[in-house]
CSV table of C-alpha atoms in Angstrom, one decimal:
chain,number,residue,atom,x,y,z
A,1,GLU,CA,58.0,75.2,-131.0
A,2,VAL,CA,57.5,74.8,-127.3
A,3,ARG,CA,56.5,71.4,-125.9
A,4,GLU,CA,54.9,71.0,-122.5
A,5,TYR,CA,56.2,68.1,-120.4
A,6,GLU,CA,54.4,66.4,-117.5
A,7,ARG,CA,55.1,63.4,-115.4
A,8,ARG,CA,53.3,60.1,-115.0
A,9,ASP,CA,53.8,57.2,-112.6
A,10,GLU,CA,54.9,54.7,-115.3
A,11,GLY,CA,58.2,53.8,-116.8
A,12,VAL,CA,61.7,53.7,-115.3
A,13,GLY,CA,62.1,55.1,-111.8
A,14,THR,CA,59.3,56.8,-109.9
A,15,PHE,CA,58.2,59.2,-112.7
A,16,LEU,CA,59.1,59.4,-116.5
A,17,PRO,CA,58.8,62.7,-118.4
A,18,THR,CA,56.4,62.5,-121.3
A,19,ILE,CA,55.1,65.0,-123.9
A,20,ALA,CA,51.7,66.4,-123.1
A,21,ASP,CA,49.2,65.6,-125.8
A,22,PRO,CA,46.1,67.9,-125.7
A,23,GLU,CA,44.1,65.3,-127.6
A,24,ALA,CA,45.0,62.4,-125.4
A,25,HIS,CA,42.9,61.1,-122.5
A,26,ARG,CA,44.7,62.9,-119.7
A,27,ASP,CA,43.1,60.8,-116.9
A,28,LYS,CA,44.6,57.6,-118.5
A,29,HIS,CA,48.0,58.9,-119.3
A,30,PHE,CA,48.8,61.6,-116.8
A,31,ILE,CA,48.6,62.0,-113.0
A,32,ASP,CA,47.9,65.0,-110.9
A,33,LEU,CA,50.9,65.4,-108.6
A,34,SER,CA,49.0,67.3,-105.9
A,35,THR,CA,46.3,64.6,-105.8
A,36,LEU,CA,48.9,61.9,-105.6
A,37,GLU,CA,50.7,63.6,-102.7
A,38,SER,CA,47.4,64.1,-100.8
A,39,LYS,CA,46.7,60.4,-101.2
A,40,ARG,CA,50.1,59.5,-99.9
A,41,LEU,CA,49.8,61.7,-96.9
A,42,GLY,CA,46.3,60.3,-96.1
A,43,ASN,CA,47.6,56.7,-96.3
A,44,ARG,CA,50.6,57.5,-94.1
A,45,LYS,CA,48.3,59.0,-91.4
A,46,LYS,CA,45.9,56.0,-91.7
A,47,ASN,CA,48.7,53.5,-91.4
A,48,GLY,CA,50.3,55.4,-88.5
A,49,GLY,CA,46.9,55.4,-86.6
A,50,ARG,CA,46.6,51.6,-87.1
A,51,ARG,CA,50.1,51.0,-85.8
A,52,LYS,CA,49.4,53.2,-82.8
A,53,ASN,CA,46.3,51.3,-81.9
A,54,LYS,CA,48.0,48.0,-82.3
A,55,LYS,CA,50.8,49.2,-80.0
A,56,LYS,CA,48.2,50.2,-77.3
A,57,ARG,CA,46.5,46.8,-77.6
A,58,SER,CA,49.8,45.0,-77.4
A,59,LYS,CA,50.7,46.9,-74.2
A,60,SER,CA,47.3,46.0,-72.7
A,61,ASP,CA,47.8,42.3,-73.7
A,62,GLU,CA,51.3,42.3,-72.1
A,63,LYS,CA,49.9,43.7,-68.9
A,64,ASN,CA,47.2,41.1,-68.8
A,65,ASN,CA,49.7,38.4,-69.5
A,66,GLU,CA,52.0,39.7,-66.7
A,67,ASP,CA,49.1,39.6,-64.3
A,68,GLU,CA,48.2,36.0,-65.3
A,69,ASP,CA,51.8,35.0,-64.9
A,70,ASP,CA,52.0,36.6,-61.5
A,71,SER,CA,48.8,34.8,-60.4
A,72,GLU,CA,50.2,31.5,-61.6
A,73,GLU,CA,53.5,32.1,-59.7
A,74,ASP,CA,51.6,33.1,-56.6
A,75,ALA,CA,49.5,29.9,-56.8
A,76,LYS,CA,52.7,27.8,-57.1
A,77,ASP,CA,54.2,29.6,-54.1
A,78,GLU,CA,51.1,28.9,-52.0
A,79,LEU,CA,51.5,25.2,-52.7
A,80,ASP,CA,55.3,25.0,-52.4
A,81,PRO,CA,55.9,22.3,-49.7
A,82,ASN,CA,59.6,23.3,-49.5
A,83,PHE,CA,58.9,26.9,-48.4
A,84,THR,CA,60.4,27.8,-45.1
A,85,SER,CA,59.5,31.0,-43.2
A,86,LYS,CA,62.5,31.0,-40.8
A,87,ALA,CA,66.0,32.3,-40.8
A,88,TRP,CA,68.9,32.4,-38.3
A,89,VAL,CA,69.1,36.1,-37.3
A,90,ARG,CA,71.1,38.0,-34.7
A,91,ASP,CA,69.1,39.2,-31.6
A,92,SER,CA,70.2,42.8,-30.9
A,93,ILE,CA,69.2,42.6,-27.3
A,94,GLU,CA,70.5,39.2,-26.3
A,95,GLY,CA,73.5,39.3,-28.7
A,96,LYS,CA,72.7,35.7,-29.8
A,97,GLU,CA,71.4,34.1,-33.0
A,98,ARG,CA,67.8,32.9,-33.0
A,99,LEU,CA,65.8,31.0,-35.5
A,100,VAL,CA,62.9,33.4,-36.4
A,101,ALA,CA,60.1,33.4,-38.9
A,102,VAL,CA,60.9,36.4,-41.2
A,103,ALA,CA,58.9,35.6,-44.3
A,104,LYS,CA,55.3,34.5,-44.8
A,105,LEU,CA,53.3,33.5,-47.9
A,106,ARG,CA,49.9,35.1,-48.6
A,107,ASN,CA,48.0,32.0,-47.3
A,108,MET,CA,49.8,32.0,-44.0
A,109,ILE,CA,47.2,34.1,-42.3
A,110,THR,CA,43.8,33.5,-40.7
A,111,MET,CA,41.3,36.3,-41.2
A,112,ASP,CA,38.8,36.6,-38.3
A,113,VAL,CA,35.9,39.0,-37.8
A,114,LEU,CA,37.0,41.9,-35.5
A,115,SER,CA,35.3,42.0,-32.1
A,116,GLN,CA,33.8,45.4,-31.6
A,117,ALA,CA,31.6,46.6,-28.8
A,118,ASP,CA,29.5,48.8,-31.1
A,119,ALA,CA,29.0,46.2,-33.7
A,120,GLU,CA,25.9,44.5,-32.1
A,121,GLY,CA,23.2,43.7,-34.6
A,122,ILE,CA,25.4,44.2,-37.7
A,123,PRO,CA,25.5,41.3,-40.1
A,124,LYS,CA,28.8,39.4,-40.2
A,125,ASN,CA,29.3,40.2,-43.9
A,126,LYS,CA,29.3,43.9,-43.0
A,127,LEU,CA,32.0,43.5,-40.3
A,128,PRO,CA,35.7,44.1,-40.7
A,129,LYS,CA,38.1,41.1,-40.7
A,130,ALA,CA,41.7,41.1,-39.6
A,131,GLY,CA,44.6,38.7,-39.4
A,132,LYS,CA,48.3,38.8,-38.5
A,133,TRP,CA,51.3,37.4,-40.3
A,134,PHE,CA,53.7,38.3,-37.5
A,135,GLU,CA,53.2,38.9,-33.8
A,136,ALA,CA,56.0,39.9,-31.5
A,137,SER,CA,56.4,41.9,-28.3
A,138,TRP,CA,57.7,45.0,-30.2
A,139,PHE,CA,55.6,44.8,-33.3
A,140,SER,CA,52.9,43.0,-35.2
A,141,SER,CA,51.8,43.1,-38.9
A,142,GLY,CA,49.0,41.8,-40.9
A,143,GLN,CA,46.0,42.6,-43.1
A,144,LEU,CA,42.6,44.4,-42.5
A,145,LEU,CA,39.6,43.9,-44.7
A,146,LEU,CA,36.6,46.2,-44.8
A,147,PRO,CA,33.7,44.8,-46.8
A,148,PRO,CA,31.5,47.3,-48.7
A,149,GLU,CA,29.9,49.8,-46.2
A,150,ALA,CA,31.8,48.2,-43.3
A,151,GLN,CA,33.1,50.3,-40.4
A,152,LYS,CA,35.9,49.9,-37.9
A,153,PHE,CA,34.4,51.8,-35.0
A,154,ARG,CA,36.3,54.5,-33.1
A,155,GLU,CA,38.9,53.2,-30.7
A,156,ILE,CA,42.1,54.4,-29.0
A,157,SER,CA,45.4,53.2,-30.4
A,158,VAL,CA,47.8,51.7,-27.8
A,159,SER,CA,50.8,51.8,-30.2
A,160,THR,CA,51.9,53.5,-33.4
A,161,GLU,CA,49.6,52.0,-36.0
A,162,ILE,CA,50.8,52.3,-39.6
A,163,PHE,CA,48.5,51.5,-42.6
A,164,PHE,CA,48.9,51.1,-46.3
A,165,VAL,CA,45.8,51.0,-48.5
A,166,LEU,CA,46.3,48.0,-50.8
A,167,SER,CA,43.0,48.3,-52.7
A,168,CYS,CA,39.7,50.2,-52.5
A,169,ALA,CA,37.4,52.3,-54.7
A,170,PRO,CA,38.6,55.8,-55.4
A,171,LYS,CA,38.3,58.1,-52.4
A,172,SER,CA,36.1,55.5,-50.6
A,173,LEU,CA,38.2,54.9,-47.5
A,174,GLU,CA,37.2,57.4,-44.9
A,175,VAL,CA,39.8,57.7,-42.2
A,176,THR,CA,39.2,59.8,-39.0
A,177,ILE,CA,42.2,60.5,-36.8
A,178,ALA,CA,41.3,62.5,-33.7
A,179,GLU,CA,39.0,65.1,-35.1
A,180,THR,CA,40.3,65.2,-38.7
A,181,THR,CA,38.8,63.1,-41.5
A,182,PHE,CA,40.5,62.0,-44.8
A,183,GLN,CA,39.1,60.3,-47.9
A,184,LEU,CA,41.8,58.0,-49.3
A,185,SER,CA,42.3,55.8,-52.3
A,186,LYS,CA,44.4,52.8,-53.4
A,187,GLY,CA,48.1,53.4,-52.6
A,188,SER,CA,47.5,55.8,-49.8
A,189,HIS,CA,49.5,55.6,-46.5
A,190,PHE,CA,48.7,56.8,-43.0
A,191,PHE,CA,49.5,56.2,-39.4
A,192,VAL,CA,47.9,56.8,-36.0
A,193,PRO,CA,50.1,57.9,-33.1
A,194,PRO,CA,49.7,56.2,-29.7
A,195,ASP,CA,46.9,57.2,-27.4
A,196,ASN,CA,44.7,58.7,-30.2
A,197,GLU,CA,41.2,57.9,-31.3
A,198,TYR,CA,40.7,56.7,-34.9
A,199,GLU,CA,38.0,55.2,-37.1
A,200,LEU,CA,37.8,53.6,-40.5
A,201,LYS,CA,34.8,53.4,-42.9
A,202,ASN,CA,34.5,51.9,-46.4
A,203,LEU,CA,32.1,54.2,-48.2
A,204,SER,CA,31.9,52.0,-51.3
A,205,LYS,CA,28.7,50.0,-51.8
A,206,GLU,CA,30.4,47.5,-54.1
A,207,LYS,CA,34.1,47.2,-53.5
A,208,GLU,CA,35.9,46.0,-50.4
A,209,ALA,CA,38.9,47.9,-48.9
A,210,ARG,CA,42.0,46.0,-48.1
A,211,LEU,CA,44.8,47.4,-45.9
A,212,LEU,CA,48.1,46.2,-44.7
A,213,PHE,CA,49.1,47.3,-41.2
A,214,CYS,CA,52.0,47.3,-38.8
A,215,LEU,CA,51.7,48.0,-35.1
A,216,VAL,CA,54.9,49.3,-33.5
A,217,ARG,CA,55.2,49.2,-29.8
A,218,SER,CA,57.4,52.0,-28.2
A,219,ASP,CA,58.8,49.7,-25.5
A,220,ASN,CA,60.7,46.7,-26.7
A,221,GLY,CA,60.6,45.0,-23.3
A,222,THR,CA,61.7,41.4,-22.8
A,223,ARG,CA,60.9,39.3,-25.8
A,224,GLU,CA,59.3,36.0,-25.2
A,225,GLU,CA,61.1,33.0,-26.6
A,226,ASN,CA,58.3,32.2,-29.1
A,227,ASP,CA,58.1,35.7,-30.5
A,228,THR,CA,57.8,35.4,-34.3
A,229,GLU,CA,58.9,31.8,-34.2
A,230,GLN,CA,55.4,30.4,-35.0
A,231,GLU,CA,55.0,28.9,-38.5
């Protein structure tokens, strides 16, 4: 006599061998192993997908939290009454130590509308604004803001002008240097050599373009005593 054995998911361990009874209700006493395996694989994929989505959400939440923390820290810095911008540094020309402003907070700048000969009749909210953190005889640095659809009209550079695009809509900052035009995005970097014409346009109708700049003069010359010493 030959007896057929099958497995079920009851008893000791994962499965327990039992004799197959043709007259029994198979759906109550036995289990189809292929069906069970398919269900397990399906559950595993489903759980994996949920874990993955949760991981993505947590990364996004972490980034938002980091941004919020940074904003809070920036706000604290802006209000810090003990912040000092000056340090004793060695002057390479005079060979002496000087007390010089070498660090500035974000709020230590005054943004003014740029004076442009070709800007007559243009509303103020469509004109570029600029301000400087540092001003010395050999360099100056600051920030340039182009509102939506604003334009910094063509002018000739008197020094090496270096720009970094801090923020703008994708490919919306149109930069023309001499006769060549570029469309730049956030994170782009460019410079204008001395004695060259250049022009800047913000092509976006909604987002402003914000740039950091540094003007480097080729001739150091004689530095004035108050260079970079202002608060």
